[in-house]
Coordinates of C-alpha atoms and ligand atoms in Angstrom, one line a residue:
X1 CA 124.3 -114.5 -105.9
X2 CA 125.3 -110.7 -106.2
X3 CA 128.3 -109.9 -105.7
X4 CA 128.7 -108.5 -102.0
X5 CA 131.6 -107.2 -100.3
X6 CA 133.8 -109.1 -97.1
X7 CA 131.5 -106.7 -94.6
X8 CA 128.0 -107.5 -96.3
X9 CA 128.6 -111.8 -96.7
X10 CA 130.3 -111.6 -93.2
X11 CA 126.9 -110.3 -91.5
X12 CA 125.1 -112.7 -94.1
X13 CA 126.7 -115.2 -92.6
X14 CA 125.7 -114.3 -89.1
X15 CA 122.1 -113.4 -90.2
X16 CA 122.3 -117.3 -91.8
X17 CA 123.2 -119.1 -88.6
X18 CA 121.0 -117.1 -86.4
X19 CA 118.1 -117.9 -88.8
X20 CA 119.0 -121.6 -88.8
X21 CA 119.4 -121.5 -84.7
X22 CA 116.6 -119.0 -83.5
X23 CA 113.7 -118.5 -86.3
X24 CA 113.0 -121.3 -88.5
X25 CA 112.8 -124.1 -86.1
X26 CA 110.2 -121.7 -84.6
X27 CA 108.5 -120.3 -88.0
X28 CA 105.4 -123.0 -88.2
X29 CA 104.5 -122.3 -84.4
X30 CA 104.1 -118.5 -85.4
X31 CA 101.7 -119.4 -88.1
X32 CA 99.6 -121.6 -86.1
X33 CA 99.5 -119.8 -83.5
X34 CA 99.5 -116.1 -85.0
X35 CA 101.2 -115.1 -81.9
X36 CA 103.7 -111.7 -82.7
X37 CA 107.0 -113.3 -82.2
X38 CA 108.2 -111.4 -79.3
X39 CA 111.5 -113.8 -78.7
X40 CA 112.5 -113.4 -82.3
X41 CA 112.2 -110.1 -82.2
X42 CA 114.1 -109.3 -78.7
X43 CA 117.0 -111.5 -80.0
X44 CA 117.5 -109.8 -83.6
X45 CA 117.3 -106.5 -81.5
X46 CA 120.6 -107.7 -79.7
X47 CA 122.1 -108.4 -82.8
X48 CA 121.8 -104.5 -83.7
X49 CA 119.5 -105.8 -86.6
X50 CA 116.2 -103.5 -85.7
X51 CA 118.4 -100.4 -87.0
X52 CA 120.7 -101.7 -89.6
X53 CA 120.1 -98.8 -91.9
X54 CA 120.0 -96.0 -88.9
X55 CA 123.2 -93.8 -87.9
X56 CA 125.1 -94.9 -84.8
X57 CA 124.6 -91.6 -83.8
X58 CA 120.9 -92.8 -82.9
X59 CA 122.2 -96.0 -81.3
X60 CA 121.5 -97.7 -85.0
X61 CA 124.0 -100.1 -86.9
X62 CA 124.4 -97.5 -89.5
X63 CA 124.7 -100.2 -92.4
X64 CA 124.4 -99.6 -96.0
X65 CA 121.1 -100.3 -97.7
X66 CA 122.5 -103.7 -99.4
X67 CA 122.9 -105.3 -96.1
X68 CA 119.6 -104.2 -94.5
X69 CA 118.2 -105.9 -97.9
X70 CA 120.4 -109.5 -97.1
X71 CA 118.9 -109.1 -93.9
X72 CA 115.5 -109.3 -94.7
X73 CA 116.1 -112.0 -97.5
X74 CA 117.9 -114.2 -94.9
X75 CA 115.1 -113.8 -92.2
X76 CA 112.3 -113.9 -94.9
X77 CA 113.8 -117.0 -96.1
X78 CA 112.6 -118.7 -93.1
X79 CA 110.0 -116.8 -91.4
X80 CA 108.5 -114.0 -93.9
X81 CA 106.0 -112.8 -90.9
X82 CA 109.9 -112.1 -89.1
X83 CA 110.5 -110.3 -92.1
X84 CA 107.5 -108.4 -92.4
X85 CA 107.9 -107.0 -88.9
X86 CA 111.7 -105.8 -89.9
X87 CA 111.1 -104.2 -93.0
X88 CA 107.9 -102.2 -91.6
X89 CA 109.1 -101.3 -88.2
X90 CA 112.7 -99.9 -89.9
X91 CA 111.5 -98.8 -93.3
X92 CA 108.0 -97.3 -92.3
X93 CA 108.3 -97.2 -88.4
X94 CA 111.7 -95.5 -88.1
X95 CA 112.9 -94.1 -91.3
X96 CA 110.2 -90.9 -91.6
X97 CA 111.5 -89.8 -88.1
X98 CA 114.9 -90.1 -89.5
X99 CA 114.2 -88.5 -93.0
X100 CA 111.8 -86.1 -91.9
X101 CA 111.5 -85.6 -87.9
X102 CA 113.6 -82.6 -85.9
X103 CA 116.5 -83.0 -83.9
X104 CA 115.0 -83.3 -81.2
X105 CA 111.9 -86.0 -82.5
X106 CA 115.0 -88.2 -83.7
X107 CA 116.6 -88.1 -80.6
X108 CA 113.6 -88.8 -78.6
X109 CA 112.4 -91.5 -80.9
X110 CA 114.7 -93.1 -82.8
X111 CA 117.0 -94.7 -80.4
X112 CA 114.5 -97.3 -78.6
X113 CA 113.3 -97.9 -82.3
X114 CA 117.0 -98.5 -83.6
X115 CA 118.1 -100.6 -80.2
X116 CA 114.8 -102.7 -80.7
X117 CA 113.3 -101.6 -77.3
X118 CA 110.3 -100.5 -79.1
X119 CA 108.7 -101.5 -82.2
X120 CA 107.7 -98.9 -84.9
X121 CA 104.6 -98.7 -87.7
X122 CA 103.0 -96.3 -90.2
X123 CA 99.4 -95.8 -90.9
X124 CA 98.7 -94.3 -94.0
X125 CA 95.9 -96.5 -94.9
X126 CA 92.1 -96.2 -94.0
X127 CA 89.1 -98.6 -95.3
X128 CA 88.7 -96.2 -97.8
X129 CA 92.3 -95.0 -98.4
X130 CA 94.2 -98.2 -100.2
X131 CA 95.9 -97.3 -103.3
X132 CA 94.4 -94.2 -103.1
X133 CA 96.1 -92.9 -100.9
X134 CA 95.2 -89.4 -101.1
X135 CA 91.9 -90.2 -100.0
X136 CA 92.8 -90.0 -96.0
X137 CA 89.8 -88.7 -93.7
X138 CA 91.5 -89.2 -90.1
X139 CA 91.3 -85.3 -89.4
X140 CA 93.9 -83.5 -87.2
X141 CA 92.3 -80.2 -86.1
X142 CA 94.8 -77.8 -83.9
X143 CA 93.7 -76.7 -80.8
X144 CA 96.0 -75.2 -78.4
X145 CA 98.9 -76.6 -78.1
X146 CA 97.6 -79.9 -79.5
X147 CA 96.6 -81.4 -82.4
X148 CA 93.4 -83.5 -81.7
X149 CA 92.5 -86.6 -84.2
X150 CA 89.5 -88.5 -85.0
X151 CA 89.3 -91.3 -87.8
X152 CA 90.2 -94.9 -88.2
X153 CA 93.3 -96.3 -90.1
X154 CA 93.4 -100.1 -90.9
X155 CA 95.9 -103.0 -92.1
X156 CA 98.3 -101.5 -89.9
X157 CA 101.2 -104.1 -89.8
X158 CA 102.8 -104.1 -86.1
X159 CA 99.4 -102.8 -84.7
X160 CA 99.4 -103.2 -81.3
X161 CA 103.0 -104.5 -81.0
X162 CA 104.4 -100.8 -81.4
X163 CA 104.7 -98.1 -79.3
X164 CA 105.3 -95.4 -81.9
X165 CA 103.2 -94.8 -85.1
X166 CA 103.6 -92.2 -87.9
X167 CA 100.2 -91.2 -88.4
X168 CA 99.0 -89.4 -91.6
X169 CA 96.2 -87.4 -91.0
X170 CA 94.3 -83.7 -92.9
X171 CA 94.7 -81.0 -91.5
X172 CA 93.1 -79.1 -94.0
X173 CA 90.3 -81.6 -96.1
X174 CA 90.2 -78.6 -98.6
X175 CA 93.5 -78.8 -99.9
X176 CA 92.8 -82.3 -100.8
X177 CA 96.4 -84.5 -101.2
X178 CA 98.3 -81.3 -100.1
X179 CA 96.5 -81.0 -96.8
X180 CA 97.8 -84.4 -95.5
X181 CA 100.2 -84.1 -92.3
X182 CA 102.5 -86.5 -90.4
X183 CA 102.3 -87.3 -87.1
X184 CA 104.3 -89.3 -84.3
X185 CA 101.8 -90.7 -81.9
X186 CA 102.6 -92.6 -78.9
X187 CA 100.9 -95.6 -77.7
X188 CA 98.8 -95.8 -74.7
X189 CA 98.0 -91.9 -75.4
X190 CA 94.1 -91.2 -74.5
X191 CA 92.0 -91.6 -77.2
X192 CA 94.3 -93.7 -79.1
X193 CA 92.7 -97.5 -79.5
X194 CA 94.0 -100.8 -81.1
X195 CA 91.3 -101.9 -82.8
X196 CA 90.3 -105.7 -85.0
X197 CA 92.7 -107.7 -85.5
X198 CA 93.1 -109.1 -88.9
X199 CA 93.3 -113.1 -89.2
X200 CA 95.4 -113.1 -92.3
X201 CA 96.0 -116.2 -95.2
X202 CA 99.7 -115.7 -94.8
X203 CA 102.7 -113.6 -92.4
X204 CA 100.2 -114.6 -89.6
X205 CA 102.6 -114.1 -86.7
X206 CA 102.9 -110.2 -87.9
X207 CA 100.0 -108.6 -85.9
X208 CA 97.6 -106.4 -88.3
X209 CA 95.2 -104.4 -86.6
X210 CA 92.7 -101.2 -87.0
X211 CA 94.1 -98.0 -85.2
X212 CA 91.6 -95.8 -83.9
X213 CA 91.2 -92.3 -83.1
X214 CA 88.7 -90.6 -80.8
X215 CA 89.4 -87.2 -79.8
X216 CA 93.3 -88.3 -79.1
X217 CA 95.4 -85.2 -78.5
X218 CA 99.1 -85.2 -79.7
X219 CA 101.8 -82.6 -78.4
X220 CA 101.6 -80.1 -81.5
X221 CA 105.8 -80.8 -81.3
X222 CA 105.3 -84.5 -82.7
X223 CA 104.5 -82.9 -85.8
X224 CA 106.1 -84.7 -88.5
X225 CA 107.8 -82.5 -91.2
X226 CA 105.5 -79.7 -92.3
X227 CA 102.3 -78.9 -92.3
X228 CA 100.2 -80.4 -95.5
X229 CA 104.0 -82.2 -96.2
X230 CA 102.6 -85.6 -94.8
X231 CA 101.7 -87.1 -98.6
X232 CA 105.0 -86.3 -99.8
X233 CA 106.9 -87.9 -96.8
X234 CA 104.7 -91.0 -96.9
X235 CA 105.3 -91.5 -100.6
X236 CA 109.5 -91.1 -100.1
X237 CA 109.1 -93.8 -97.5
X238 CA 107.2 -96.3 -99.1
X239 CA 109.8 -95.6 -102.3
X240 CA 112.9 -97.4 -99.6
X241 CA 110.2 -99.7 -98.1
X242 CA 109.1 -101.3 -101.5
X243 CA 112.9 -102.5 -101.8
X244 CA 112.6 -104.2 -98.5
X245 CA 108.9 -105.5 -99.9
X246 CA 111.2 -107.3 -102.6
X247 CA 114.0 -108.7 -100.5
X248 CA 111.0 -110.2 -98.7
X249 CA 109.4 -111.7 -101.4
X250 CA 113.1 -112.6 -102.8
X251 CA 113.5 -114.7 -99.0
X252 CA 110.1 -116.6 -99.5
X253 CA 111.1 -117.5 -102.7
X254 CA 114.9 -119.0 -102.2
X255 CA 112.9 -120.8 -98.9
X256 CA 110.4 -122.6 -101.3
X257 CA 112.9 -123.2 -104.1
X258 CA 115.4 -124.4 -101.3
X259 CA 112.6 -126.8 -100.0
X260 CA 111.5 -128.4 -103.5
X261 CA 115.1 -128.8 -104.3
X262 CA 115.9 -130.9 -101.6
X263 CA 112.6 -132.8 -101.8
X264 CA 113.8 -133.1 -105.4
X265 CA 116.4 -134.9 -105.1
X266 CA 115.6 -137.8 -102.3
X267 CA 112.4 -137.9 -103.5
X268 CA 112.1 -141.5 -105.9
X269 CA 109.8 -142.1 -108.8
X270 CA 109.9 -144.4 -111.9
X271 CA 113.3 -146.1 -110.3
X272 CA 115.3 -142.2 -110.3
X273 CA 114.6 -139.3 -108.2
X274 CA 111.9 -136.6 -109.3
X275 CA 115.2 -134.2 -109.5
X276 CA 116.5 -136.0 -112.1
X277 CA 113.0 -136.0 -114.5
X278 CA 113.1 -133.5 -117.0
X279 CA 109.9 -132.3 -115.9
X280 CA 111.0 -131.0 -112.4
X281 CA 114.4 -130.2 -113.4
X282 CA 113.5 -127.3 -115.4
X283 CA 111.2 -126.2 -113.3
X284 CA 114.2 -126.2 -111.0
X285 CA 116.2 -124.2 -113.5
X286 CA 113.2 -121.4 -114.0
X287 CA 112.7 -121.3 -110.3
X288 CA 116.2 -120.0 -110.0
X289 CA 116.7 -118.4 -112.9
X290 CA 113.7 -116.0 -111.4
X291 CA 114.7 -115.9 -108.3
X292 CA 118.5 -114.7 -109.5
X293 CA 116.8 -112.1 -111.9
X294 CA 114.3 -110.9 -108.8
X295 CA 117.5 -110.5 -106.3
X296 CA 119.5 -108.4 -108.8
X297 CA 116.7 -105.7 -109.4
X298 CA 116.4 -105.7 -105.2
X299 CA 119.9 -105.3 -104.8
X300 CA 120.3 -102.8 -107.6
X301 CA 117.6 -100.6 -105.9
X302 CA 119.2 -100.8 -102.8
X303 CA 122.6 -99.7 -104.5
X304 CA 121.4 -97.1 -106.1
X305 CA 119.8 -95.8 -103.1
X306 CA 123.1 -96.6 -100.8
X307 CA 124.5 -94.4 -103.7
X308 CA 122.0 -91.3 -103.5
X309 CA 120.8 -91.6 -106.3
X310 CA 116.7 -92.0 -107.4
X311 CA 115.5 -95.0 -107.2
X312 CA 111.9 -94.6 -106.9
X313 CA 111.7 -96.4 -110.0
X314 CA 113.9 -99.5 -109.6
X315 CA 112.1 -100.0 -106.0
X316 CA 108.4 -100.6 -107.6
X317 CA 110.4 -102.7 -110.4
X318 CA 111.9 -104.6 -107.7
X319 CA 108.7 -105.1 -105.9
X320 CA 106.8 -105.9 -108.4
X321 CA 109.0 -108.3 -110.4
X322 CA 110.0 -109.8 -107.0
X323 CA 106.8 -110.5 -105.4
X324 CA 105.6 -112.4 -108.8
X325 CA 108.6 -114.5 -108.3
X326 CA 107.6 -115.4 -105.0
X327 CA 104.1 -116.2 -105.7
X328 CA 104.8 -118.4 -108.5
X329 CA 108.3 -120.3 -107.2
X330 CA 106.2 -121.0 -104.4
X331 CA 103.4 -122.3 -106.2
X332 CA 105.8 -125.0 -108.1
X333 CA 107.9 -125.5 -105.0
X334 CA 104.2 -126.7 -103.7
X335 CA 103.3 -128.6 -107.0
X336 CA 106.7 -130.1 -107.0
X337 CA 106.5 -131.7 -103.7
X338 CA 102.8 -132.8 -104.3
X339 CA 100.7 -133.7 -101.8
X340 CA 103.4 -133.1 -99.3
X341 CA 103.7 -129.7 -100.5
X342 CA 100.4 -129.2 -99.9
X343 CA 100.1 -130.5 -96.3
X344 CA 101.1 -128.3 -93.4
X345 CA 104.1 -130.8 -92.3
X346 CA 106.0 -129.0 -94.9
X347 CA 106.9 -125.6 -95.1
X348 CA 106.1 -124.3 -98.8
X349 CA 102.5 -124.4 -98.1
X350 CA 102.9 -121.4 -95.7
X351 CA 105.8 -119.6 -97.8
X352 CA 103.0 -120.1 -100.6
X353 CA 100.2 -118.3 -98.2
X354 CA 103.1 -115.5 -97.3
X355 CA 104.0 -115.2 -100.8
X356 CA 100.7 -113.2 -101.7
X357 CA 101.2 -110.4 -99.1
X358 CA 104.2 -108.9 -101.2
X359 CA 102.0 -108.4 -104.6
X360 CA 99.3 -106.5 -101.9
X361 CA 100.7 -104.3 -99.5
X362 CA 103.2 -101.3 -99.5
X363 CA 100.9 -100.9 -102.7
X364 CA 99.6 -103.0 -105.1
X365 CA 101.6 -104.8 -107.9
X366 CA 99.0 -102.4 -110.3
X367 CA 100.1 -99.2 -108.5
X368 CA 103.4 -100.0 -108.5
X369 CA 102.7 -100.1 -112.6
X370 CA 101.3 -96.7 -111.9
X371 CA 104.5 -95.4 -110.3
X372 CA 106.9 -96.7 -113.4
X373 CA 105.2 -95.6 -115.9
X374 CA 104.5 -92.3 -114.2
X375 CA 108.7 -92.4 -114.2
X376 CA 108.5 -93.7 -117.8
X377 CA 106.3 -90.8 -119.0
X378 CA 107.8 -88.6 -117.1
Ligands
CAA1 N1 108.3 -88.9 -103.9 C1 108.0 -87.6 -103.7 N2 106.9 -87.0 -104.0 C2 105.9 -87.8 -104.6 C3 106.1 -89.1 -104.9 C4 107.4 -89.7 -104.5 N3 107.6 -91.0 -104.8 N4 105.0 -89.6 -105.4 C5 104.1 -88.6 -105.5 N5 104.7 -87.5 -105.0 C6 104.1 -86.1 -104.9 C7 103.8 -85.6 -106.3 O1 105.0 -85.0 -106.8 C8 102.7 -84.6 -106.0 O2 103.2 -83.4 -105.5 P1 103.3 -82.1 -106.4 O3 101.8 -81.8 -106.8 O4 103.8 -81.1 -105.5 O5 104.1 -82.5 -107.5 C9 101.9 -85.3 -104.9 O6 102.8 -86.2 -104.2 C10 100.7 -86.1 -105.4 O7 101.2 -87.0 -106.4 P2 100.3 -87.8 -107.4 O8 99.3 -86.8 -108.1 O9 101.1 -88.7 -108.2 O10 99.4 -88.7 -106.4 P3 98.2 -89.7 -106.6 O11 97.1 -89.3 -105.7 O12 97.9 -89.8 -108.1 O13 98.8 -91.0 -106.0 C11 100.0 -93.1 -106.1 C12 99.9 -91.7 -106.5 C13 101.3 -93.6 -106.6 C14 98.9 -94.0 -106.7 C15 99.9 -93.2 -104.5 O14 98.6 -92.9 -104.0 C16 100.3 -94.6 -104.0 O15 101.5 -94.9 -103.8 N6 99.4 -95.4 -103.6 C17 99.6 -96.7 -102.9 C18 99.7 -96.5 -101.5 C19 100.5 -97.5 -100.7 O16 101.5 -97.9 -101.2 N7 100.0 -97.9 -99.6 C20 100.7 -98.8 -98.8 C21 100.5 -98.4 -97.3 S1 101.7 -99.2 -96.2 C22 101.5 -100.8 -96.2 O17 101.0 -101.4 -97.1 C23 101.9 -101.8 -95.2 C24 102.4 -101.3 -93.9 O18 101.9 -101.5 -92.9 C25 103.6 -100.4 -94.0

């Protein structure tokens, strides 16, 4: 365990016992039922835990980065579709306003975000804009006082749950990477449709849908940072998203290790239980040594960032390192429980299915090779 201050394990703490009380005992219904997981949601916004990173000046928690991180671990932990919802509405939802929006965008938009009365996502990526990101053909053409776009964005995590969306868009498809803009769009504005939903292997109660565009006019005041600035400001914030990526996959992976260590040790064969066999003892110890290592480099990110320093760097590391974990301590949390880790009455078969979502999204574990070494080489 890192070592946290009296503020950060007192709302760990909290965070713990409403896990235990309001979103595990409901985590497996979410899966089944791929339902977004409106209650959850409504009661972590009471808590003040939809703005955790976000000034109180915009009705936000104004926590350090560290304890948004805990947060997401401890909810993760449990329910990583829970998780998946926090870390994209705050990090991606809320955070561009914040970094990048005017006074008067932040004011406007950041408080329901913050208070948890609305629910906030990003939509960088198109079917043929994935880790090339630069590759974005949703056009915004001025006219008037508005911008009007056309295009189609896709895997949008919180589709159709939020309200506000950053939207990158061209504005100029000469200029190539330097002619994408931001854009704050408002659902239920004309021309702005939900599209597919995805039906996902894993974080199924997270709703992932297409956005699309059709002549949809936005107020030329929503805007977001400067004009052919939009690459720029989506690459900052998916630098302090990947952190949260990592505390995610850091949660799934202390819930499977958790789960196979209790099995472990009530769990009898040849006279003693499977805990006490060599065999699934040290596969105990590598489980946690992993997890341990995977935590440190999230919680280092997020304390270099809390510190203002860079930490571009550190955040893909963290991802990267901490989504393996994840995927492999929940494969051997399955393997050690055996057939009842493979059956849906226990819970590592699902943190196993949520598991792969953190080597995919907020880029690939590949690009995130891309970004280090491009730090590296520098
Ligand atoms: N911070 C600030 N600026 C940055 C930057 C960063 N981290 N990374 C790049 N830039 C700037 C560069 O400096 C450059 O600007 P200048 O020319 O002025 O210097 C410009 O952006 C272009 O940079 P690159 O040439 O490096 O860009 P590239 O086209 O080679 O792409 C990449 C780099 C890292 C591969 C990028 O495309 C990338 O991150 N791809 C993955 C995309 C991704 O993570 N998508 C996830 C979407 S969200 C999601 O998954 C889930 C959800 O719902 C939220």
């Amino acid at each position: 365990m890192a070592l946290l201050t009296d503020d950060q394990q007192d709302l760990q703490k909290m965070v713990q016992e409403f896990v235990k009380k309001e979103i595990a005992p409901k985590a497996a219904h979410y899966d089944h039922t791929e339902e977004f997981p409106w209650d959850s949601i409504q009661k972590m916004a009471a808590l003040g835990l939809l703005g955790i990173p976000i000034p109180e000046a915009y009705e936000g928690t104004e926590l350090d980065t560290v304890s948004y991180m805990l947060t997401i671990e401890e909810i993760s932990k449990a329910c990583a579709a829970t998780g998946a919802i926090l870390a994209v509405h705050t990090s991606a939802g809320t955070m561009p306003i914040l970094l990048f929006g005017t006074e008067a965008q932040k004011k406007k938009y950041i408080p329901p975000l913050a208070t948890g009365e609305k629910v906030g996502a990003f939509a960088l990526t198109e079917p043929g804009a994935g880790s090339d990101a630069s590759r974005v053909t949703t056009t915004a053409v001025l006219d008037g006082d508005d911008y009007v776009l056309n295009g189609t964005k896709c895997f949008i995590t919180n589709g159709g749950a939020a309200e506000t969306y950053v939207v990158f868009a061209s504005t100029d498809r000469t200029k190539g990477v330097k002619g994408i803009t931001g854009f704050i769009v408002e659902k239920g504005t004309p021309g702005f449709v939900i599209g597919k939903k995805e039906e996902k292997m894993g974080i199924r109660a997270s709703s992932t849908t297409e956005l699309i565009f059709e002549n949809c006019r936005i107020p030329k005041e929503n805007l977001l940072g400067k004009i052919g600035e939009g690459f720029k400001i989506a690459m900052v914030v998916l630098d302090g998203a990947r952190i949260g990526i990592g505390a995610q996959a850091v949660g799934i992976a202390q819930g499977a290790y958790e789960e196979a260590l209790q099995y472990a040790k009530v769990r009898e064969q040849f006279g003693k239980p499977i805990a006490a066999q060599q065999a699934v003892s040290f596969m105990l110890a590598d489980m946690s040594i992993e997890i341990e290592a995977a935590r440190q480099l999230v919680y280092h990110a997020a304390a270099l960032k809390d510190a203002g320093r860079p930490y571009g760097k550190e955040a893909a590391m963290a991802k990267t390192f901490a989504s393996d974990v994840a995927v492999k301590v929940a494969l051997d949390a399955v393997q050690i429980m055996g057939g009842y880790g493979y059956s849906r009455e226990y819970p590592v078969e699902r943190m196993l299915r949520d598991a792969k979502i953190t080597q995919i999204y907020e880029g690939t574990n590949q690009i995130q090779r891309v970004v280090i070494a491009g730090h590296i080489l520098r």
